[in-house]
Structure formats: C-alpha cells, structure tokens
Short mmCIF file of C-alpha atoms in Angstrom, two decimals:
data_model
loop_
_atom_site.label_atom_id
_atom_site.label_comp_id
_atom_site.label_asym_id
_atom_site.label_seq_id
_atom_site.Cartn_x
_atom_site.Cartn_y
_atom_site.Cartn_z
CA MET A 109 14.21 14.50 -4.53
CA HIS A 110 10.42 14.94 -4.98
CA GLU A 111 10.82 12.21 -8.03
CA LEU A 112 9.97 9.68 -4.82
CA SER A 113 6.38 10.76 -4.87
CA VAL A 114 6.10 10.41 -8.67
CA ALA A 115 7.34 7.14 -8.40
CA GLN A 116 4.47 6.30 -5.95
CA GLY A 117 2.01 7.71 -8.24
CA LEU A 118 3.49 5.24 -10.94
CA LEU A 119 2.62 2.48 -8.17
CA HIS A 120 -0.71 3.42 -7.86
CA ALA A 121 -1.20 3.95 -11.54
CA LEU A 122 0.00 0.47 -12.31
CA GLU A 123 -1.77 -1.13 -9.62
CA ASN A 124 -5.21 0.49 -11.14
CA VAL A 125 -4.45 -0.79 -14.57
CA ARG A 126 -2.96 -4.27 -13.46
CA ARG A 127 -6.62 -4.83 -11.08
CA GLU A 128 -8.60 -3.44 -14.03
CA CYS A 129 -7.29 -5.59 -16.76
CA GLY A 130 -7.49 -8.63 -13.95
CA ALA A 131 -3.50 -8.89 -14.83
CA ARG A 132 -1.52 -11.40 -12.83
CA ARG A 133 1.52 -8.48 -13.25
CA VAL A 134 2.85 -5.60 -14.72
CA ARG A 135 5.67 -6.53 -17.26
CA ARG A 136 6.43 -3.13 -18.54
CA ALA A 137 6.03 0.44 -18.32
CA VAL A 138 6.16 3.35 -20.19
CA VAL A 139 6.77 7.17 -19.46
CA GLU A 140 6.72 10.33 -21.17
CA MET A 141 8.31 13.15 -19.85
CA GLY A 142 9.58 16.51 -21.12
CA PRO A 143 11.71 19.05 -19.42
CA LEU A 144 8.72 21.00 -17.77
CA SER A 145 8.08 18.03 -15.94
CA ASN A 146 10.44 19.03 -13.17
CA VAL A 147 11.65 15.41 -13.12
CA VAL A 148 15.39 14.13 -13.46
CA PRO A 149 14.60 11.03 -15.47
CA GLU A 150 18.09 9.52 -13.58
CA LEU A 151 16.46 10.03 -10.15
CA LEU A 152 13.02 8.65 -11.65
CA GLU A 153 14.44 5.34 -12.34
CA GLN A 154 16.49 5.35 -8.77
CA ALA A 155 12.95 6.19 -6.95
CA PHE A 156 11.55 3.63 -8.80
CA GLY A 157 14.28 1.20 -8.24
CA THR A 158 13.96 1.39 -4.95
CA LEU A 159 10.09 0.82 -4.57
CA ARG A 160 10.20 -2.00 -7.06
CA GLU A 161 12.41 -3.51 -4.23
CA ILE A 162 9.69 -3.42 -1.06
CA GLU A 163 6.72 -3.54 -3.26
CA PRO A 164 5.60 -6.70 -4.46
CA ILE A 165 3.43 -5.41 -7.50
CA LEU A 166 6.31 -4.05 -9.02
CA THR A 167 8.84 -7.25 -9.03
CA GLY A 168 10.28 -7.39 -12.55
CA VAL A 169 8.56 -4.37 -13.55
CA GLU A 170 10.98 -2.97 -16.61
CA LEU A 171 10.41 1.17 -16.56
CA GLU A 172 10.91 3.24 -19.79
CA ILE A 173 11.27 6.70 -20.05
CA ARG A 174 10.70 8.60 -23.33
CA TRP A 175 12.04 11.87 -23.42
CA VAL A 176 10.09 14.57 -25.09
CA PRO A 177 11.38 17.85 -26.16
CA LEU A 178 9.80 21.19 -25.41
CA VAL A 179 7.57 22.26 -28.31
CA ALA A 180 5.68 25.00 -28.76
CA ARG A 181 3.08 27.03 -31.26
CA CYS A 182 3.22 30.41 -32.15
CA ASP A 183 0.18 32.24 -31.52
CA ASP A 184 1.18 35.24 -33.96
CA CYS A 185 2.78 32.58 -37.02
CA HIS A 186 1.25 29.34 -36.18
CA GLU A 187 4.33 27.25 -36.58
CA GLU A 188 5.40 24.75 -34.10
CA ASN A 189 8.89 25.04 -33.38
CA GLU A 190 11.31 22.95 -30.79
CA ILE A 191 12.02 25.60 -27.86
CA GLU A 192 15.45 25.98 -26.43
CA GLY A 193 16.98 27.09 -23.35
CA PHE A 194 13.28 27.36 -22.06
CA LEU A 195 13.02 30.88 -23.85
CA PHE A 196 9.44 30.70 -24.52
CA CYS A 197 9.40 32.51 -28.00
CA CYS A 198 8.79 31.74 -31.85
CA ALA A 199 11.66 30.04 -33.20
CA ARG A 200 10.95 31.76 -36.87
CA CYS A 201 9.15 35.27 -36.01
CA GLY A 202 10.35 36.04 -32.61
CA SER A 203 7.08 36.47 -31.07
CA GLY A 204 6.70 35.96 -27.29
CA ARG A 205 3.12 34.43 -27.75
CA VAL A 206 3.72 30.84 -27.71
CA THR A 207 1.81 28.02 -26.63
CA LEU A 208 3.55 25.00 -25.42
CA THR A 209 2.23 21.96 -27.29
CA ARG A 210 4.67 19.19 -25.74
CA GLY A 211 7.26 19.04 -22.91
CA ASP A 212 5.21 19.32 -19.56
CA GLU A 213 4.21 15.91 -20.02
CA LEU A 214 4.81 13.25 -16.98
CA THR A 215 2.50 10.57 -18.15
CA LEU A 216 2.21 6.90 -18.13
CA CYS A 217 1.72 6.20 -21.72
CA ASP A 218 1.63 2.67 -21.95
CA VAL A 219 1.65 -0.57 -20.05
CA GLU A 220 2.52 -4.21 -20.72
CA LEU A 221 0.57 -6.85 -19.00
CA GLU A 222 0.67 -10.75 -18.42
CA ILE A 223 -2.74 -12.03 -18.44
CA GLU A 224 -3.43 -15.43 -16.83
CA GLU A 225 -6.44 -16.41 -19.04
CA GLU A 226 -8.23 -18.91 -16.69
CA ILE A 227 -7.24 -16.45 -13.85
CA ALA A 228 -8.23 -13.75 -15.33
CA HIS A 229 -11.98 -15.50 -15.54
CA ASP A 230 -12.19 -16.11 -11.98
CA SER A 231 -10.39 -12.90 -10.31
CA GLY A 232 -14.26 -11.56 -9.47
CA PRO A 233 -15.35 -8.26 -9.78
CA THR A 234 -12.56 -5.34 -9.70
CA ARG A 235 -12.95 -2.68 -7.21
CA GLU A 236 -15.06 0.24 -8.12
CA ASP A 237 -12.67 3.24 -7.83
CA ALA A 238 -10.41 1.69 -10.62
CA GLY A 239 -11.64 4.68 -12.56
CA ALA A 240 -12.42 4.45 -16.50
CA PRO A 241 -11.03 1.35 -18.09
CA ALA A 242 -7.81 2.26 -20.03
CA GLN A 243 -8.16 1.59 -24.04
CA VAL A 244 -6.94 -2.03 -24.92
CA GLU A 245 -5.12 -2.87 -27.79
CA MET B 1423 -2.01 -19.85 -20.69
CA THR B 1424 -0.16 -16.55 -20.18
CA GLN B 1425 -1.25 -13.65 -22.41
CA VAL B 1426 0.54 -10.54 -22.85
CA ARG B 1427 -1.55 -7.61 -23.42
CA HIS B 1428 -0.79 -3.79 -24.39
CA VAL B 1429 -2.64 -0.67 -22.76
CA LYS B 1430 -2.46 2.75 -24.16
CA MET B 1431 -3.50 5.26 -21.80
CA GLN B 1432 -2.76 9.00 -20.50
CA GLU B 1433 -2.37 9.41 -17.29
CA HIS B 1434 -0.20 11.86 -15.47
CA LEU B 1435 1.54 10.86 -12.55
CA LEU B 1436 0.59 13.11 -10.09
CA LYS B 1437 -3.08 13.04 -10.75
CA SER B 1438 -4.44 12.06 -7.21
CA ASN B 1439 -2.18 15.26 -6.15
CA ASP B 1440 -4.13 17.50 -8.69
CA PHE B 1441 -7.47 15.54 -7.90
CA VAL B 1442 -7.36 16.95 -4.29
CA ALA B 1443 -5.94 20.12 -5.12
CA ARG B 1444 -8.90 20.62 -7.54
CA GLU B 1445 -11.01 19.70 -4.57
CA LEU B 1446 -9.71 21.89 -2.12
CA ARG B 1447 -9.61 25.06 -4.72
CA GLN B 1448 -13.39 24.50 -5.49
CA ARG B 1449 -14.09 24.24 -1.19
CA TRP B 1450 -11.97 27.53 -0.48
CA LEU B 1451 -14.07 29.08 -3.13
CA ASP B 1452 -17.13 28.03 -1.83
CA GLN B 1453 -16.25 29.44 1.66
CA GLY B 1454 -14.84 32.68 -0.04
CA THR B 1455 -11.37 31.95 1.35
CA PHE B 1456 -8.24 33.24 -0.93
CA VAL B 1457 -5.51 31.10 -0.61
CA VAL B 1458 -1.80 31.89 -1.79
CA ASN B 1459 1.10 29.64 -2.30
CA LEU B 1460 4.35 31.25 -1.41
CA LEU B 1461 7.26 29.29 -2.76
CA SER B 1462 11.10 30.40 -2.63
CA SER B 1463 14.68 28.98 -1.59
CA PRO B 1464 15.42 28.91 1.62
CA GLY B 1465 16.15 32.39 3.13
CA SER B 1466 14.71 34.64 0.68
CA GLY B 1467 12.17 36.01 3.05
CA LYS B 1468 8.87 34.32 2.92
CA THR B 1469 8.22 34.34 6.59
CA THR B 1470 9.70 37.73 6.91
CA LEU B 1471 7.47 39.36 4.49
CA LEU B 1472 4.48 37.77 6.25
CA GLU B 1473 5.18 38.96 9.28
CA ALA B 1474 5.47 42.48 7.85
CA THR B 1475 2.38 42.47 5.86
CA LEU B 1476 -0.12 40.06 7.34
CA PRO B 1477 -0.86 42.20 10.63
CA ARG B 1478 -1.98 45.02 8.44
CA LEU B 1479 -4.07 42.79 6.32
CA GLN B 1480 -5.70 41.10 9.65
CA GLY B 1481 -7.52 45.08 10.49
CA GLU B 1482 -9.79 44.03 7.59
CA HIS B 1483 -9.53 40.17 7.00
CA ARG B 1484 -9.20 37.17 8.49
CA VAL B 1485 -5.75 35.66 7.95
CA LEU B 1486 -4.18 32.13 8.81
CA VAL B 1487 -0.75 30.89 7.79
CA LEU B 1488 -0.13 27.17 7.05
CA GLU B 1489 3.70 27.36 7.55
CA GLY B 1490 5.38 24.04 5.71
CA ASP B 1491 9.08 22.53 6.95
CA LEU B 1492 10.99 19.98 7.54
CA GLU B 1493 11.23 20.29 11.16
CA THR B 1494 10.87 22.53 13.83
CA GLU B 1495 7.87 25.19 14.94
CA ARG B 1496 9.89 28.05 14.53
CA ASP B 1497 7.89 29.79 11.99
CA ALA B 1498 4.57 29.21 13.26
CA ASP B 1499 5.42 30.75 16.12
CA ARG B 1500 7.45 34.10 14.26
CA ILE B 1501 4.13 34.76 12.38
CA ARG B 1502 1.93 33.42 16.22
CA LEU B 1503 4.36 36.77 17.57
CA VAL B 1504 2.82 39.29 15.21
CA GLY B 1505 -0.44 37.86 16.46
CA VAL B 1506 -1.70 36.20 13.04
CA GLU B 1507 -2.80 32.76 13.51
CA ALA B 1508 -0.28 29.82 12.12
CA VAL B 1509 -0.35 26.43 11.89
CA GLN B 1510 3.00 24.47 11.60
CA ILE B 1511 2.79 21.44 8.83
CA THR B 1512 5.82 19.43 9.65
CA THR B 1513 6.95 17.39 6.71
CA GLY B 1514 9.34 15.50 8.21
CA GLY B 1515 12.12 15.40 5.55
CA ALA B 1516 9.90 15.79 2.34
CA CYS B 1517 10.99 19.01 0.46
CA HIS B 1518 7.94 19.70 -0.71
CA LEU B 1519 4.19 20.20 0.28
CA GLU B 1520 1.47 17.91 -1.26
CA ALA B 1521 -2.28 18.83 -1.44
CA HIS B 1522 -2.98 15.78 0.42
CA VAL B 1523 -1.11 17.00 3.49
CA ILE B 1524 -2.61 20.33 3.17
CA SER B 1525 -5.96 18.70 2.99
CA GLN B 1526 -5.35 16.96 6.41
CA ALA B 1527 -3.96 19.78 8.25
CA TRP B 1528 -7.39 21.87 6.87
CA GLN B 1529 -9.57 19.35 7.94
CA MET B 1530 -8.48 19.44 11.44
CA LEU B 1531 -8.84 23.29 10.93
CA GLU B 1532 -12.34 23.44 9.65
CA GLY B 1533 -14.34 24.69 12.41
CA ASP B 1534 -16.87 27.80 12.65
CA THR B 1535 -13.95 30.13 11.24
CA ARG B 1536 -14.40 31.75 8.01
CA TYR B 1537 -10.86 32.94 6.61
CA ASP B 1538 -10.86 35.70 4.16
CA PHE B 1539 -7.24 34.71 3.18
CA VAL B 1540 -4.80 31.57 3.89
CA PHE B 1541 -0.94 31.60 2.94
CA ILE B 1542 0.87 28.98 2.29
CA GLU B 1543 4.67 29.16 3.46
CA ASN B 1544 6.19 26.27 1.20
CA VAL B 1545 8.89 24.26 2.20
CA GLY B 1546 12.29 26.81 1.21
CA ASN B 1547 12.82 24.80 -2.43
CA LEU B 1548 12.60 26.41 -5.92
CA VAL B 1549 12.50 22.96 -7.50
CA CYS B 1550 10.28 20.19 -6.09
CA PRO B 1551 7.20 22.47 -4.54
CA ALA B 1552 7.00 23.69 -8.22
CA SER B 1553 5.44 20.69 -9.37
CA PHE B 1554 2.65 20.52 -6.81
CA ASP B 1555 -0.93 22.32 -6.90
CA LEU B 1556 -2.18 22.76 -3.44
CA GLY B 1557 -5.43 24.13 -4.48
CA GLU B 1558 -4.16 27.83 -4.25
CA HIS B 1559 -5.40 30.63 -5.94
CA LEU B 1560 -2.52 32.85 -6.41
CA ARG B 1561 0.90 31.36 -6.64
CA VAL B 1562 3.60 33.83 -5.76
CA VAL B 1563 7.31 33.21 -6.21
CA LEU B 1564 9.96 35.12 -4.20
CA LEU B 1565 13.40 35.82 -5.86
CA SER B 1566 15.64 37.99 -2.77
CA VAL B 1567 18.80 39.97 -4.18
CA PRO B 1568 21.44 38.32 -2.52
CA GLU B 1569 20.28 35.16 -4.86
CA GLY B 1570 21.03 36.73 -8.38
CA ASP B 1571 19.06 37.58 -10.74
CA ASP B 1572 19.56 34.80 -12.97
CA LYS B 1573 17.32 32.36 -10.78
CA PRO B 1574 14.27 32.80 -13.17
CA ALA B 1575 16.48 31.06 -16.00
CA LYS B 1576 17.91 28.67 -13.71
CA TYR B 1577 14.59 27.31 -12.29
CA PRO B 1578 12.28 27.58 -15.39
CA LYS B 1579 9.07 25.70 -13.54
CA ALA B 1580 9.05 27.47 -10.79
CA PHE B 1581 9.01 30.90 -12.40
CA ARG B 1582 6.71 29.61 -15.20
CA THR B 1583 4.13 28.26 -12.83
CA ALA B 1584 4.37 31.39 -10.70
CA ASP B 1585 1.57 34.29 -11.12
CA VAL B 1586 3.14 36.63 -9.05
CA LEU B 1587 6.88 37.56 -8.78
CA ALA B 1588 8.24 39.38 -5.78
CA ILE B 1589 11.86 40.36 -5.34
CA THR B 1590 12.49 40.56 -2.25
CA LYS B 1591 15.52 42.36 -0.30
CA CYS B 1592 15.16 45.22 -2.25
CA ASP B 1593 16.59 47.29 -0.02
CA VAL B 1594 20.19 46.10 -0.68
CA LEU B 1595 20.51 46.25 -4.03
CA PRO B 1596 23.18 49.00 -3.78
CA TYR B 1597 25.13 46.22 -2.66
CA PHE B 1598 24.59 43.63 -5.12
CA ASP B 1599 24.55 43.32 -8.94
CA PHE B 1600 21.53 41.90 -9.31
CA GLN B 1601 19.51 43.97 -11.95
CA VAL B 1602 15.72 44.16 -11.59
CA PRO B 1603 14.98 44.67 -15.24
CA GLU B 1604 17.25 41.43 -16.20
CA ALA B 1605 15.47 39.42 -13.64
CA THR B 1606 12.38 40.84 -14.96
CA ARG B 1607 13.08 39.60 -18.46
CA LEU B 1608 14.18 36.43 -17.22
CA ALA B 1609 10.92 35.07 -15.63
CA ARG B 1610 8.66 37.35 -18.29
CA GLN B 1611 10.64 34.43 -20.70
CA MET B 1612 8.70 31.61 -18.69
CA ARG B 1613 5.62 33.32 -18.31
CA GLY B 1614 4.51 36.82 -20.16
CA ASP B 1615 1.86 37.86 -18.34
CA LEU B 1616 3.91 37.42 -15.10
CA GLU B 1617 3.41 40.22 -12.55
CA VAL B 1618 6.79 41.71 -10.77
CA ILE B 1619 6.87 43.61 -7.46
CA GLU B 1620 9.53 44.84 -5.17
CA VAL B 1621 9.84 44.99 -1.30
CA SER B 1622 11.82 45.29 1.40
CA ALA B 1623 9.94 43.99 4.59
CA ARG B 1624 12.89 45.60 6.63
CA THR B 1625 12.30 48.94 4.87
CA GLY B 1626 8.82 48.93 4.04
CA GLU B 1627 9.22 49.69 0.40
CA GLY B 1628 6.65 48.10 -1.46
CA LEU B 1629 4.54 46.52 1.28
CA GLU B 1630 1.46 48.87 0.24
CA SER B 1631 1.43 47.53 -3.33
CA TRP B 1632 2.13 43.75 -2.35
CA LEU B 1633 -1.27 44.16 -0.04
CA GLN B 1634 -2.87 46.40 -2.45
CA LEU B 1635 -1.91 42.94 -4.95
CA LEU B 1636 -3.33 40.88 -2.62
CA ARG B 1637 -6.64 42.45 -2.08
CA ASP B 1638 -7.06 43.04 -5.87
CA ARG B 1639 -6.28 39.48 -6.53
CA ARG B 1640 -8.59 38.52 -4.12
CA ASP B 1641 -11.55 40.78 -5.42
CA ARG B 1642 -11.08 39.66 -8.56
CA LEU B 1643 -11.60 36.12 -7.77
CA PHE B 1644 -14.70 36.64 -5.32
CA CYS B 1645 -16.36 40.14 -6.50
CA PRO B 1646 -15.78 40.35 -10.64
CA ARG B 1647 -17.21 43.54 -12.09
#
C-alpha cells in the first residue's frame, strides 16, 4: 500500500503549483499512469480521498486518472507496438530488443487552478523552492 | 473575480524520493561505498543469504547492513551475531523503505568509518519496494524455490528494475516443481540483461559466485578498466 506515499507526492506537487501560480485553490488534477507505475488506480483514488479529508489544500479537488498502455519501440524493426502481458518483445518481428516508450508514467500532467485576480496581485512573493515555473496555458 | 487557469506539467509523483536517492547515490560514489538493495517477498532468505556471505566479505572489506522491517530488531540482531555491523530501520508499518528514511539513517551514522559495501535489506514485499529508488548501485531481487518459478510474470516491476536475480534455497529444488530455466526465461522477459545466479545458503552452493558477483560489480563501478 505505497499508494499513500504517491498521494502525498501528489499533494506536494499540487501545493507547489498552486503557490507558484498564486492560485486560491486547486480544482482538478490529472494524473497519467501506466502498468509499470506499480500503482493501482483505485487504491490511489482511495489514498487521495483519505488525504483530501485531512488536508485543507485538497478540499474539493477532483482527481482524474488517465490510464496509459504499455508501448515499446523495437530496436530492430523500429516499429512501435503495445506490449501485452508484460512480454517485452516486438509484436511484429518478435525481437526481444525493445525500448519502452510509454507505460511507466506516474505523472501529474494537468492542473486546473482557481485564481482570484485581486488577491493574486497582493499575495506577495512565492517561496523560492517552488521549482521551475510550469508552462501556463 | 475568479479566473480558471490550466497548467500543463510533467511531474513524477515520486520526484522527492528520486531526488534524495540521486543525492545518496552520488554521496556513496564519492565515499567509495557500493550499495546493494535486496528485494524479495518475506521468507525468501534475504537475511540468511547475508548471514552466510557477509562474514566472508568482511575479511577484505568494511561492511554494513541496513535492515528494513515493520517492527523488531530481530534481523539486525541476526546480522550482528555473525560479527557484521547492522542498523535496524523500523518503518512502523510502512511496507517499503523510502530514500529519505535511508538518508536519515545514514546521517545518524556518518562518522569516520568508510564502508566498502552497504547492504539494504528492504521490507519483505515484491510490490511496493520496487517503486522506490534508494540510491543503490545494485538492485538484487531474491526468488526462493518454494515460491514458484512463475513469480517474475506476476511481479513485473520488481524483476524489471532488478540488476540481478538470485534464486535462493536451491538445495530444495528436487522437492519442488520449480524450473530454473522457466524462472530465468520469465525474468528475462522483464529485463533482457538480467544476471541470474543460483544459491543455497544452507549447503553453500553458489555462494562463491555471489561473492564474486558483488566484488566484480563494485570493481566495475570504482575501478573501471
């Protein structure tokens, strides 16, 4: 049950991005994960739900989990195919020399923030350790 | 007025663990310490393998064991009984070790002693520990004969992230349906260049190869040709 550790990682990531953007609250978070993340989506949802009850920052945050398939590119025939049953070989030519291109993600990829315009101006400097600013659309 | 903003990002959820792990790996590299993370299900013989081999390694090298367990000092006591220094890390119920726990334990330890080998015995569990980089230079997954040769197919991440598979309790192979070639085949489907060794701590079979593997891997890192 390491999903609680993962949910805590998500909490910290969300708090960082909220602070960086001077947002009032987080509305929604999208997490991509694949079979090699070793995380069970339902258990992550449960762990996140538990944290949401005790962490005010997470109040009302909606979590969306996007499941990513296991995909590998063949080093010999260069074709990219979905991997089934964790058999790391090329579905086309059978080669065992494949490079994983998708499926080990455990990534926060999209966040929806609520920003109070006036407050955003008065919120003062954000902390230095917030990391590089995320790309804002 | 409330405005809604979408932020696109790519942030791994175990980023803080991986950050601490990278720092640890570099620190150990600078100190000449080779760190091995042992992973397996409970009862596959991690402590027994260490008991049987570390006294021999200690003749030539300074060795330390970090023992991860939910509770008790039992495993650390067993290691100390064979004359090897051990530190018990109790996770208080957590099913795996994380890099910051190792980092804290290491900070308490750091003194004049320079270790050549540190063995981290992870909490017995083939699932969760596989996700957490502890800064080790070598990850070894143990699979004991009574567990069955199909385990690599059932726990892909543990076998995919390991550098070495040690098949333990090989002395009981005649009594089980465990097929070493099948376990090897399944494990190499997860990782093609996985090194596989067979050992029995009870009879001593394969222990010299295990020790040689450890010395070779350490030399490869610190004394590259």
